Coordinates of C-alpha atoms in Angstrom, one line a residue:
Chain T
M295 CA 0.4 -0.3 -0.3
A296 CA 1.7 3.0 -0.9
Q297 CA 2.4 5.4 1.3
L298 CA 1.4 9.0 1.1
V299 CA 2.3 12.6 4.1
I300 CA 0.6 14.9 5.2
G301 CA 1.6 18.7 5.5
L302 CA 0.2 21.3 7.2
D303 CA 0.8 24.9 7.3
V304 CA 0.1 27.1 10.6
G305 CA 0.1 30.6 9.2
G306 CA -2.1 33.6 11.0
T307 CA -4.9 34.1 8.6
K308 CA -4.6 30.5 7.6
V309 CA -4.0 27.1 7.6
T310 CA -3.0 24.9 4.7
G311 CA -3.1 21.4 4.2
A312 CA -1.9 19.1 1.2
L313 CA -1.9 14.7 1.5
A314 CA 1.1 14.2 -1.5
T315 CA 3.6 11.5 -2.2
A316 CA 6.7 11.8 -1.4
E317 CA 7.8 12.7 -4.5
G318 CA 5.7 16.2 -3.9
E319 CA 2.8 15.0 -6.1
V320 CA -0.7 16.6 -4.2
K321 CA -3.2 14.9 -4.1
R322 CA -5.6 17.0 -2.3
L323 CA -5.0 20.6 -1.1
I324 CA -7.4 22.3 1.3
R325 CA -7.0 25.6 2.6
E326 CA -9.3 27.2 5.7
R327 CA -9.0 30.7 7.2
T328 CA -8.5 31.4 10.8
D329 CA -9.7 33.8 13.1
P330 CA -7.5 34.8 15.8
E331 CA -10.0 34.6 18.4
E332 CA -10.4 30.7 17.8
G333 CA -7.5 30.7 20.0
A334 CA -4.6 28.0 20.1
E335 CA -7.7 25.6 20.4
G336 CA -10.5 26.3 18.1
G337 CA -6.8 26.7 15.7
F338 CA -5.6 22.8 16.9
R339 CA -9.5 22.1 16.5
K340 CA -8.9 22.9 13.0
L341 CA -6.2 20.8 12.0
C342 CA -7.5 18.0 13.3
R343 CA -10.4 18.1 11.1
I344 CA -8.1 18.9 7.6
V345 CA -5.6 16.0 8.8
E346 CA -9.1 13.2 9.6
D347 CA -10.0 14.9 6.1
L348 CA -6.5 14.2 3.5
K349 CA -6.7 10.1 6.1
E350 CA -10.4 9.9 4.3
T351 CA -8.8 10.8 0.7
A352 CA -5.5 8.7 1.4
A353 CA -7.9 5.6 2.0
S354 CA -10.4 6.4 -0.9
L355 CA -6.5 6.8 -2.6
G356 CA -6.1 3.1 -1.3
S357 CA -3.1 4.8 0.6
Q358 CA -2.3 5.4 3.9
V359 CA -0.9 8.2 5.7
G360 CA 3.0 7.7 7.2
V361 CA 3.7 10.8 9.3
V362 CA 2.4 14.2 9.1
G363 CA 4.8 17.6 8.8
V364 CA 3.8 20.7 10.4
G365 CA 5.2 24.0 9.3
F366 CA 4.1 26.6 12.7
G367 CA 4.8 30.2 11.7
G368 CA 6.3 30.9 15.3
P369 CA 9.8 29.4 17.4
V370 CA 9.1 25.6 18.2
H371 CA 11.5 23.3 20.6
F372 CA 11.6 20.4 17.5
E373 CA 12.0 17.3 20.1
T374 CA 9.7 17.1 21.7
G375 CA 7.3 19.7 19.1
T376 CA 5.6 22.3 21.7
V377 CA 5.1 25.2 20.8
Y378 CA 7.1 27.9 22.4
L379 CA 4.7 31.0 20.7
S380 CA 2.9 31.9 18.1
H381 CA 3.9 34.8 16.2
H382 CA 0.1 36.5 15.5
V383 CA -2.0 34.3 17.3
P384 CA -2.3 34.1 21.3
G385 CA -2.6 31.6 22.8
W386 CA -0.2 29.0 21.3
E387 CA 2.6 29.2 24.5
D388 CA 3.9 25.8 25.2
F389 CA 0.6 23.6 23.5
P390 CA 2.2 20.3 23.3
L391 CA 1.7 20.2 19.2
R392 CA 3.2 17.1 18.2
E393 CA 2.0 15.1 21.7
R394 CA -1.9 16.8 21.4
L395 CA -2.5 16.1 17.1
G396 CA -0.4 13.0 17.3
S397 CA -2.8 11.6 19.6
E398 CA -6.0 13.2 18.7
T399 CA -4.7 11.6 14.6
E400 CA -3.3 8.4 15.9
L401 CA -0.3 9.6 13.5
A402 CA 3.0 10.3 13.4
V403 CA 4.0 13.9 13.9
V404 CA 6.7 16.0 13.1
V405 CA 6.7 19.6 14.2
D406 CA 9.1 22.6 13.2
N407 CA 8.3 26.4 12.5
D408 CA 8.3 27.1 9.3
A409 CA 11.2 29.0 8.0
N410 CA 13.1 25.5 8.9
A411 CA 9.9 23.7 6.6
G412 CA 10.2 26.2 3.8
T413 CA 13.9 25.5 3.3
L414 CA 13.3 21.7 3.9
G415 CA 10.1 22.4 0.8
E416 CA 12.6 24.3 -1.3
W417 CA 15.9 22.5 -0.8
R418 CA 13.1 18.5 -1.8
F419 CA 11.3 20.3 -4.3
G420 CA 12.4 23.5 -5.5
A421 CA 15.1 25.5 -6.2
G422 CA 17.5 23.2 -3.7
R423 CA 17.0 20.1 -5.3
G424 CA 20.8 18.5 -5.9
V425 CA 22.1 20.7 -3.5
E426 CA 23.6 19.6 -0.1
D427 CA 24.9 23.7 1.1
L428 CA 21.9 26.0 0.8
L429 CA 20.9 29.4 2.4
Y430 CA 17.4 30.0 1.9
I431 CA 15.8 33.1 2.8
N432 CA 12.2 34.2 3.1
I433 CA 11.1 38.2 2.2
G434 CA 7.9 38.7 2.8
T435 CA 6.7 41.4 5.2
G436 CA 9.4 40.1 7.2
I437 CA 12.8 38.1 7.1
G438 CA 13.4 34.6 7.9
G439 CA 15.8 31.6 6.6
G440 CA 17.3 28.8 7.5
L441 CA 20.3 26.6 5.6
I442 CA 21.5 23.0 4.7
S443 CA 24.8 22.2 5.1
G444 CA 26.5 18.9 4.3
G445 CA 22.5 17.8 3.4
R446 CA 21.5 18.6 6.6
L447 CA 19.0 20.9 8.1
V448 CA 21.3 23.4 10.7
R449 CA 19.2 23.9 13.8
G450 CA 21.5 25.1 16.7
W451 CA 21.2 24.0 19.9
R452 CA 17.3 25.7 20.3
N453 CA 16.1 24.6 17.4
L454 CA 16.9 28.6 16.9
A455 CA 19.4 29.1 13.8
G456 CA 18.5 30.6 10.2
E457 CA 17.5 34.0 12.3
I458 CA 19.6 36.2 9.2
G459 CA 16.6 38.9 9.1
H460 CA 18.1 39.2 12.3
M461 CA 21.9 40.0 11.1
T462 CA 22.7 42.9 12.2
V463 CA 23.9 45.2 9.3
R464 CA 23.6 48.3 10.2
P465 CA 24.1 49.5 14.0
E466 CA 23.6 53.0 13.5
G467 CA 20.1 51.9 11.6
P468 CA 16.3 51.8 11.5
L469 CA 14.7 50.5 14.7
C470 CA 13.7 47.1 14.4
T471 CA 9.9 44.7 15.3
C472 CA 13.2 42.7 17.5
G473 CA 13.8 46.1 19.3
R474 CA 17.8 46.2 18.5
T475 CA 18.7 48.5 15.5
G476 CA 20.0 48.1 11.9
C477 CA 18.6 44.2 11.6
L478 CA 18.7 42.8 7.9
E479 CA 14.5 42.6 8.4
A480 CA 14.4 46.3 9.3
L481 CA 16.7 47.0 6.1
S482 CA 15.1 44.8 3.4
S483 CA 11.5 43.3 4.4
G484 CA 8.8 43.6 2.1
S485 CA 7.6 46.3 5.0
A486 CA 11.0 47.8 5.7
I487 CA 11.1 48.8 1.7
G488 CA 7.7 50.1 2.1
K489 CA 8.4 52.7 5.1
T490 CA 10.8 54.1 3.5
G491 CA 9.3 54.8 0.2
S492 CA 6.7 56.0 2.2
E493 CA 9.4 58.6 3.8
R494 CA 11.3 59.3 1.0
L495 CA 8.8 59.8 -1.4
G496 CA 6.8 61.8 0.8
R497 CA 3.3 59.7 0.6
P498 CA 2.3 56.4 2.1
V499 CA 3.2 53.7 -0.9
S500 CA 4.0 49.5 -0.3
S501 CA 7.1 48.0 -1.0
E502 CA 4.9 47.1 -4.6
E503 CA 4.5 50.5 -5.7
V504 CA 8.7 51.1 -5.0
F505 CA 9.5 48.4 -7.5
A506 CA 7.3 49.7 -9.8
L507 CA 8.2 53.2 -9.5
A508 CA 12.1 52.0 -9.7
L509 CA 11.0 49.9 -12.3
Q510 CA 9.1 52.9 -14.1
G511 CA 13.2 54.8 -13.4
D512 CA 12.4 57.0 -10.7
P513 CA 15.3 57.7 -8.7
I514 CA 13.9 57.9 -5.3
A515 CA 12.4 53.8 -5.6
R516 CA 15.8 52.9 -7.0
S517 CA 17.7 54.3 -4.5
V518 CA 15.2 52.9 -1.6
L519 CA 15.9 50.0 -3.3
E520 CA 19.7 50.1 -3.8
E521 CA 20.0 49.8 -0.2
A522 CA 17.6 47.0 0.4
T523 CA 19.8 44.8 -2.3
D524 CA 23.1 45.7 -0.6
A525 CA 21.9 45.0 2.9
L526 CA 21.2 41.5 1.3
A527 CA 24.2 41.0 -0.2
F528 CA 26.3 41.8 2.9
A529 CA 23.9 39.6 5.3
I530 CA 24.4 36.9 2.2
G531 CA 27.7 37.1 2.4
A532 CA 28.0 37.0 6.0
A533 CA 26.1 33.8 5.9
A534 CA 28.5 32.9 2.3
N535 CA 31.9 33.0 3.9
L536 CA 30.6 31.4 7.2
F537 CA 29.1 28.3 5.6
N538 CA 30.6 27.9 2.0
P539 CA 27.1 27.6 0.5
K540 CA 26.5 26.3 -2.9
R541 CA 23.3 27.6 -3.5
V542 CA 21.5 30.7 -2.5
I543 CA 17.8 30.8 -2.7
L544 CA 15.6 33.8 -1.8
G545 CA 11.7 33.4 -1.7
G546 CA 8.9 35.0 -0.1
G547 CA 6.4 37.8 -2.0
V548 CA 9.5 40.3 -2.4
S549 CA 11.5 37.9 -3.9
E550 CA 9.0 37.5 -6.5
A551 CA 10.2 41.6 -7.7
P552 CA 12.0 41.6 -11.7
E553 CA 14.8 40.4 -11.8
E554 CA 16.8 43.2 -12.7
L555 CA 15.8 45.1 -8.8
L556 CA 16.5 42.6 -6.4
V557 CA 18.5 39.0 -7.6
R558 CA 20.5 41.0 -10.5
P559 CA 21.7 43.3 -7.9
V560 CA 22.4 41.1 -5.3
R561 CA 24.6 39.7 -7.5
E562 CA 26.2 42.2 -8.4
R563 CA 27.3 43.2 -4.7
L564 CA 27.9 40.1 -3.3
P565 CA 32.1 40.1 -3.9
L566 CA 32.1 43.4 -2.0
Y567 CA 31.4 41.0 1.2
V568 CA 32.7 37.9 0.0
L569 CA 36.1 36.6 0.4
P570 CA 36.8 35.3 -3.8
Q571 CA 37.4 31.5 -3.2
S572 CA 34.0 31.1 -1.3
L573 CA 31.9 33.7 -4.2
E574 CA 33.0 31.1 -7.0
G575 CA 30.5 29.0 -7.7
L576 CA 27.7 30.7 -5.3
E577 CA 24.3 30.8 -7.0
V578 CA 21.5 33.3 -6.1
V579 CA 18.8 31.6 -7.4
R580 CA 15.0 33.1 -6.8
A581 CA 12.7 30.2 -5.0
Q582 CA 10.3 28.0 -6.7
L583 CA 7.8 26.7 -4.8
G584 CA 5.6 30.4 -4.7
Y585 CA 2.1 30.7 -2.9
D586 CA 2.1 26.8 -1.9
A587 CA 6.0 26.8 -0.8
G588 CA 4.3 26.7 3.4
V589 CA 2.9 23.4 2.3
M590 CA 5.4 21.6 0.3
G591 CA 8.1 22.8 3.2
A592 CA 5.9 20.9 5.9
V593 CA 5.5 18.0 3.5
A594 CA 9.1 18.0 3.1
L595 CA 9.6 18.1 7.0
G596 CA 7.3 15.6 7.2
L597 CA 9.3 13.3 4.7
E598 CA 12.6 14.9 6.3
E599 CA 11.9 14.1 10.1
G600 CA 9.6 11.2 9.7
K601 CA 12.2 9.0 9.2
L602 CA 13.7 9.6 13.1
L603 CA 10.3 9.1 14.7
Chain Y
M1302 CA 46.9 -4.1 20.2
A1303 CA 46.3 -0.1 21.2
Q1304 CA 45.5 2.0 18.4
L1305 CA 47.4 5.4 18.8
V1306 CA 47.2 8.8 16.8
I1307 CA 49.2 10.7 14.8
G1308 CA 48.5 14.4 14.7
L1309 CA 50.5 16.9 12.0
D1310 CA 50.2 20.7 12.5
V1311 CA 51.9 22.3 9.4
G1312 CA 52.1 25.6 9.1
G1313 CA 54.0 28.5 8.2
T1314 CA 58.1 28.1 10.4
K1315 CA 57.2 24.8 11.7
V1316 CA 55.8 21.6 11.7
T1317 CA 54.5 19.5 15.1
G1318 CA 53.9 15.9 15.4
A1319 CA 52.4 14.3 17.9
L1320 CA 51.9 10.4 18.7
A1321 CA 48.1 10.4 21.2
T1322 CA 45.5 8.2 22.0
A1323 CA 42.1 8.6 21.4
E1324 CA 42.0 10.7 24.8
G1325 CA 44.3 12.7 23.1
E1326 CA 46.9 11.6 25.9
V1327 CA 50.1 12.7 24.1
K1328 CA 52.6 9.9 24.4
R1329 CA 55.6 11.4 22.4
L1330 CA 55.9 15.4 20.5
I1331 CA 58.7 16.3 17.8
R1332 CA 58.4 19.7 17.1
E1333 CA 60.8 21.0 14.2
R1334 CA 61.9 24.0 12.9
T1335 CA 61.1 24.8 8.8
D1336 CA 62.6 27.4 6.5
P1337 CA 60.3 28.5 3.3
E1338 CA 63.4 27.4 0.4
E1339 CA 62.9 23.8 1.0
G1340 CA 59.8 24.2 -0.8
A1341 CA 56.7 22.0 -0.8
E1342 CA 58.7 18.7 -1.4
G1343 CA 61.3 19.7 1.7
G1344 CA 58.6 20.1 3.8
F1345 CA 56.9 16.9 3.1
R1346 CA 60.7 15.0 3.3
K1347 CA 60.1 15.8 6.8
L1348 CA 57.0 15.7 7.3
C1349 CA 57.3 12.0 6.3
R1350 CA 60.2 11.6 8.3
I1351 CA 58.1 12.6 11.7
V1352 CA 55.8 10.0 11.0
E1353 CA 58.2 7.1 10.4
D1354 CA 59.8 8.5 13.8
L1355 CA 56.2 8.6 15.9
K1356 CA 55.6 5.2 13.7
E1357 CA 58.3 3.3 15.5
T1358 CA 57.6 4.7 18.9
A1359 CA 54.0 3.2 18.9
A1360 CA 55.5 0.0 18.2
S1361 CA 58.4 0.6 21.2
L1362 CA 55.0 1.1 23.3
G1363 CA 53.8 -2.1 21.3
S1364 CA 50.6 0.2 19.6
Q1365 CA 50.2 0.4 16.2
V1366 CA 49.7 3.9 14.3
G1367 CA 46.5 3.6 12.7
V1368 CA 45.3 7.3 11.4
V1369 CA 47.6 10.3 10.5
G1370 CA 45.7 13.5 10.7
V1371 CA 47.1 16.5 8.7
G1372 CA 46.4 20.6 10.0
F1373 CA 47.5 22.6 7.0
G1374 CA 47.8 26.3 6.8
G1375 CA 46.1 26.9 3.8
P1376 CA 42.7 25.9 2.3
V1377 CA 42.5 21.4 1.3
H1378 CA 40.1 19.6 -1.3
F1379 CA 38.6 17.7 1.7
E1380 CA 37.8 14.6 -0.4
T1381 CA 40.7 14.2 -1.9
G1382 CA 43.2 15.8 1.0
T1383 CA 45.0 17.8 -2.1
V1384 CA 46.0 21.4 -1.3
Y1385 CA 44.7 24.3 -2.8
L1386 CA 48.1 26.8 -1.9
S1387 CA 49.3 27.7 1.5
H1388 CA 49.5 30.6 3.5
H1389 CA 53.0 30.9 3.5
V1390 CA 55.0 28.5 1.7
P1391 CA 55.1 28.9 -2.1
G1392 CA 55.3 25.2 -4.1
W1393 CA 52.2 23.7 -2.2
E1394 CA 50.1 24.8 -5.2
D1395 CA 47.8 21.6 -6.1
F1396 CA 49.7 19.1 -3.7
P1397 CA 48.3 15.5 -3.2
L1398 CA 49.5 15.6 0.2
R1399 CA 46.5 12.9 1.4
E1400 CA 48.1 10.0 -1.4
R1401 CA 51.4 10.9 -1.3
L1402 CA 52.1 10.7 2.5
G1403 CA 49.5 7.6 2.2
S1404 CA 52.0 6.0 -0.1
E1405 CA 54.4 6.5 1.4
T1406 CA 54.0 6.0 5.7
E1407 CA 51.3 3.0 4.2
L1408 CA 49.3 4.7 6.3
A1409 CA 45.2 6.2 6.5
V1410 CA 45.6 10.0 6.4
V1411 CA 42.9 12.9 6.4
V1412 CA 44.3 16.4 5.7
D1413 CA 42.1 19.3 6.5
N1414 CA 42.5 23.3 7.5
D1415 CA 44.0 24.1 10.6
A1416 CA 40.7 26.4 11.6
N1417 CA 38.8 23.4 11.0
A1418 CA 41.4 20.8 13.0
G1419 CA 41.8 23.5 15.6
T1420 CA 37.5 23.7 16.0
L1421 CA 37.5 20.0 16.5
G1422 CA 40.7 19.9 18.7
E1423 CA 38.6 22.2 21.1
W1424 CA 35.1 20.5 20.7
R1425 CA 37.2 17.0 21.1
F1426 CA 39.7 17.5 24.0
G1427 CA 39.3 21.4 25.1
A1428 CA 36.6 23.8 25.7
G1429 CA 34.2 22.6 23.3
R1430 CA 33.6 18.6 25.1
G1431 CA 29.8 18.2 25.7
V1432 CA 28.7 20.7 23.2
E1433 CA 27.1 20.1 19.7
D1434 CA 26.7 23.1 18.3
L1435 CA 30.0 25.7 19.1
L1436 CA 31.3 28.2 16.9
Y1437 CA 35.7 28.4 17.5
I1438 CA 37.4 32.0 16.4
N1439 CA 41.3 32.1 16.5
I1440 CA 42.3 35.2 17.0
G1441 CA 46.2 35.4 16.6
T1442 CA 47.7 37.2 13.3
G1443 CA 45.2 36.8 11.0
I1444 CA 41.8 35.1 12.2
G1445 CA 40.4 31.9 11.4
G1446 CA 37.5 29.8 13.0
G1447 CA 35.3 26.8 12.1
L1448 CA 31.8 25.9 13.5
I1449 CA 30.2 22.7 15.2
S1450 CA 26.4 22.3 14.0
G1451 CA 24.6 19.4 15.3
G1452 CA 26.9 17.3 16.0
R1453 CA 29.6 17.8 12.6
L1454 CA 31.9 20.0 11.6
V1455 CA 30.4 22.5 8.6
R1456 CA 32.5 22.3 5.7
G1457 CA 30.6 23.9 3.1
W1458 CA 30.7 22.8 -0.4
R1459 CA 34.2 22.9 -0.6
N1460 CA 35.5 23.1 2.1
L1461 CA 36.2 26.7 3.3
A1462 CA 33.0 27.5 5.8
G1463 CA 34.4 28.7 8.9
E1464 CA 36.2 32.5 7.1
I1465 CA 34.2 34.7 9.7
G1466 CA 37.9 36.6 9.4
H1467 CA 36.8 37.8 6.1
M1468 CA 33.0 38.4 7.1
T1469 CA 32.4 42.6 6.9
V1470 CA 31.8 45.0 9.8
R1471 CA 32.0 48.0 8.7
P1472 CA 32.3 48.5 5.2
E1473 CA 34.0 51.6 5.7
G1474 CA 36.7 50.1 7.1
P1475 CA 40.3 49.8 6.9
L1476 CA 41.8 47.3 4.3
C1477 CA 42.1 44.0 4.9
T1478 CA 45.1 41.2 3.7
C1479 CA 41.9 39.9 1.2
G1480 CA 42.1 42.6 -0.5
R1481 CA 38.4 44.0 0.2
T1482 CA 37.6 46.5 3.5
G1483 CA 36.6 46.4 6.9
C1484 CA 37.2 42.8 7.3
L1485 CA 36.9 41.4 11.0
E1486 CA 40.3 40.4 10.7
A1487 CA 40.8 44.5 9.5
L1488 CA 39.5 45.4 12.3
S1489 CA 40.0 42.3 15.3
S1490 CA 43.4 40.3 14.4
G1491 CA 46.3 40.7 17.3
S1492 CA 48.1 42.4 13.6
A1493 CA 44.8 44.9 13.3
I1494 CA 45.3 46.2 16.9
G1495 CA 48.7 46.2 16.5
K1496 CA 48.8 48.8 13.7
T1497 CA 45.7 51.3 14.5
G1498 CA 47.5 51.2 17.9
S1499 CA 50.4 52.2 16.0
E1500 CA 49.0 54.8 14.0
R1501 CA 47.0 56.0 17.6
L1502 CA 50.0 56.6 19.8
G1503 CA 52.1 57.9 17.5
R1504 CA 55.0 54.8 18.0
P1505 CA 55.0 51.3 16.7
V1506 CA 53.2 49.4 19.5
S1507 CA 52.8 45.2 19.4
S1508 CA 49.4 44.3 20.0
E1509 CA 50.3 43.3 23.5
E1510 CA 51.4 46.5 24.3
V1511 CA 48.1 47.7 22.6
F1512 CA 46.4 45.3 26.0
A1513 CA 49.0 46.4 28.8
L1514 CA 48.7 50.4 27.9
A1515 CA 44.7 49.0 28.4
L1516 CA 45.7 47.1 31.4
Q1517 CA 47.2 50.3 32.5
G1518 CA 44.3 52.4 31.8
D1519 CA 45.8 54.2 28.7
P1520 CA 42.6 56.0 27.0
I1521 CA 44.2 55.5 23.9
A1522 CA 44.4 51.7 23.9
R1523 CA 41.5 51.1 25.9
S1524 CA 39.2 52.9 22.7
V1525 CA 41.2 50.6 20.6
L1526 CA 40.6 47.0 21.9
E1527 CA 37.0 48.7 22.7
E1528 CA 36.5 49.1 18.6
A1529 CA 38.1 45.7 18.1
T1530 CA 35.8 43.6 20.8
D1531 CA 32.6 45.5 19.1
A1532 CA 33.8 44.2 16.0
L1533 CA 34.1 41.0 17.1
A1534 CA 30.9 40.3 19.1
F1535 CA 29.1 42.0 15.6
A1536 CA 30.2 39.4 14.0
I1537 CA 29.7 36.6 16.9
G1538 CA 26.5 38.1 17.0
A1539 CA 25.8 37.3 12.9
A1540 CA 27.3 33.4 13.3
A1541 CA 24.6 33.7 16.9
N1542 CA 21.7 34.3 14.7
L1543 CA 22.7 32.4 12.4
F1544 CA 23.2 28.7 13.4
N1545 CA 22.1 29.1 17.0
P1546 CA 25.4 27.7 19.0
K1547 CA 25.0 27.1 22.1
R1548 CA 29.2 28.2 22.9
V1549 CA 31.9 30.6 21.2
I1550 CA 34.9 29.8 21.8
L1551 CA 37.6 32.3 21.6
G1552 CA 41.4 31.2 20.7
G1553 CA 44.6 32.1 19.4
G1554 CA 47.4 34.6 20.4
V1555 CA 45.2 37.6 21.0
S1556 CA 42.6 35.1 23.3
E1557 CA 45.1 35.5 26.4
A1558 CA 44.8 39.0 27.0
P1559 CA 42.6 39.6 30.3
E1560 CA 39.3 38.3 30.7
E1561 CA 38.0 41.7 31.1
L1562 CA 39.8 43.4 28.1
L1563 CA 38.2 40.4 25.7
V1564 CA 36.2 38.5 27.0
R1565 CA 34.2 40.2 28.9
P1566 CA 33.6 43.4 26.2
V1567 CA 32.2 40.9 23.8
R1568 CA 30.0 39.1 26.2
E1569 CA 29.3 42.5 26.8
R1570 CA 28.2 44.6 23.6
L1571 CA 26.4 40.5 22.5
P1572 CA 23.0 41.9 23.5
L1573 CA 23.6 44.7 20.3
Y1574 CA 24.1 41.8 17.7
V1575 CA 21.6 38.3 18.5
L1576 CA 18.5 38.3 19.0
P1577 CA 17.1 37.7 22.9
Q1578 CA 16.4 34.1 22.6
S1579 CA 19.3 33.2 21.0
L1580 CA 21.2 34.8 23.4
E1581 CA 20.1 32.7 26.0
G1582 CA 22.3 30.8 27.2
L1583 CA 24.8 31.8 25.0
E1584 CA 28.2 31.1 25.9
V1585 CA 31.5 32.9 25.6
V1586 CA 34.4 31.5 26.5
R1587 CA 38.4 30.8 26.3
A1588 CA 39.9 28.0 24.2
Q1589 CA 42.0 25.4 26.3
L1590 CA 44.1 24.0 24.6
G1591 CA 46.9 26.6 24.2
Y1592 CA 49.9 26.1 22.1
D1593 CA 49.2 22.8 21.1
A1594 CA 46.3 23.3 19.9
G1595 CA 47.5 23.0 16.4
V1596 CA 48.5 19.1 16.2
M1597 CA 45.5 18.4 18.8
G1598 CA 43.5 19.6 16.0
A1599 CA 45.4 17.6 13.7
V1600 CA 44.6 14.1 16.1
A1601 CA 41.1 15.1 16.8
L1602 CA 40.6 15.2 13.6
G1603 CA 43.0 11.9 12.7
L1604 CA 39.9 10.2 15.0
E1605 CA 36.8 11.9 14.1
E1606 CA 37.1 11.7 9.9
G1607 CA 40.1 8.8 10.2
K1608 CA 36.5 6.6 10.5
L1609 CA 35.3 7.2 7.2
L1610 CA 38.9 6.2 5.3

């Protein structure tokens, strides 16, 4: 009987579940909006129902579900699968998600933060296939990331690795959501680009508008993006000197900007920040999984770590 | 019959060989000066003689040598054990050190750069014992380093990982030996501290003198060290956000400076550059192996990687 995998992506405003094969072929996908007011218990009930639903689909296909991978929007204690907290919804503090989802659904469950899941997803199914050493950066409202080194996800001693968004780039730079100053996230995230653009243009603009204006040749928008891409190159350079990755993958909404405004300027600035020998052969590419990156990451997490259970 | 290990540390002005147990007990140590004019072939002959000598010692102890680990002062292609180049001696370019030393001595040989070897040494025998995630920084004339993540050395795709010395800290900072500007090495190495101290004091001083003057309260020397330790904290912070180590180990000559002038100020500046959750429980300590760090690293390399052969 063929084994399938369930991936669950638990974000702030929606949860997505996918029933997939080990090759990443999605048999069925369910997406539901969540309401922060439901709290952790309400969100958890929704997850259970989605899993039961996908389990039935698997049975109807003559297959069974081997493991459930959960990519969660907040830090997670990986070994126990206990959530530290949700970035979006109150009530998830210390929630034993792996244990409760496992006993409720009678399936093996692996839980990790969504940045690690996203990294595993691009590695297994997306722009990182076949590479043993890579850096994944998700540039959206905030900036998250993950590292694969020697064919393994880098976790760190408390599963907090990959926080490239909070690498200091300019100590005297703008205030970050984390309370410190000059973090990459405060310089190059979608919200940072929108904020700096708004200040300099003298009217409220989104990051999408800054990209659009820059495409039309607006000098202020261009200078905003030059600073944002320079900060990205700085942070990627630091990581490249430390880890010597073969490939850097840029994902998230901002990475969908035109190549000439994001990926190309990052590549052009990298020689300032990386040793020549570590720069040699280093590829900077866009992520491939797009809108379904989160749930495909959760599928990849289940496949990667399910064997440990 | 007990198995022993030979470690060889190949530096610019000396080679050191040690015959040791798996617990790091050194049965015999040989240190010889080298002359760059001997070139690679002369240096290689010296290595062969030291290995033969230590092999005889092992036999006389009723033991045999299981593996030779070589820590080399320059980048090495790890899988083949071929030297890319020596930082100190011409003629080593593309030298197949593992193959030639293996066929000459009829022993299994592992070759790596001395920064990786030093990292393995502190991990196995020194300040990193029992820790699965650590960052090692060697601060001497230059700055090198290495990373252990999840109980494995981080190599990167071309075995060039760990180059924290060339992380950009201040893009507008002083010129580095690598040709770029503002690298950690150009701000916090022994030679950088000596150079900045000399400029500001208006007379030639070594880094040791800068530390001595700072201990006596000299305000110029203190400001030189404040900048150097701030740059170190910046680079450590970047690495800590990226890979969430449990411990940071400072080795090399400069790390022997008084705690209040180096380790303590680094610790005090870290909160500026690391996320609070990644800072929690992060230890910054001095290396323990001191003068023999190089050769004990080579022993650790042999023990760690010898099993792969």
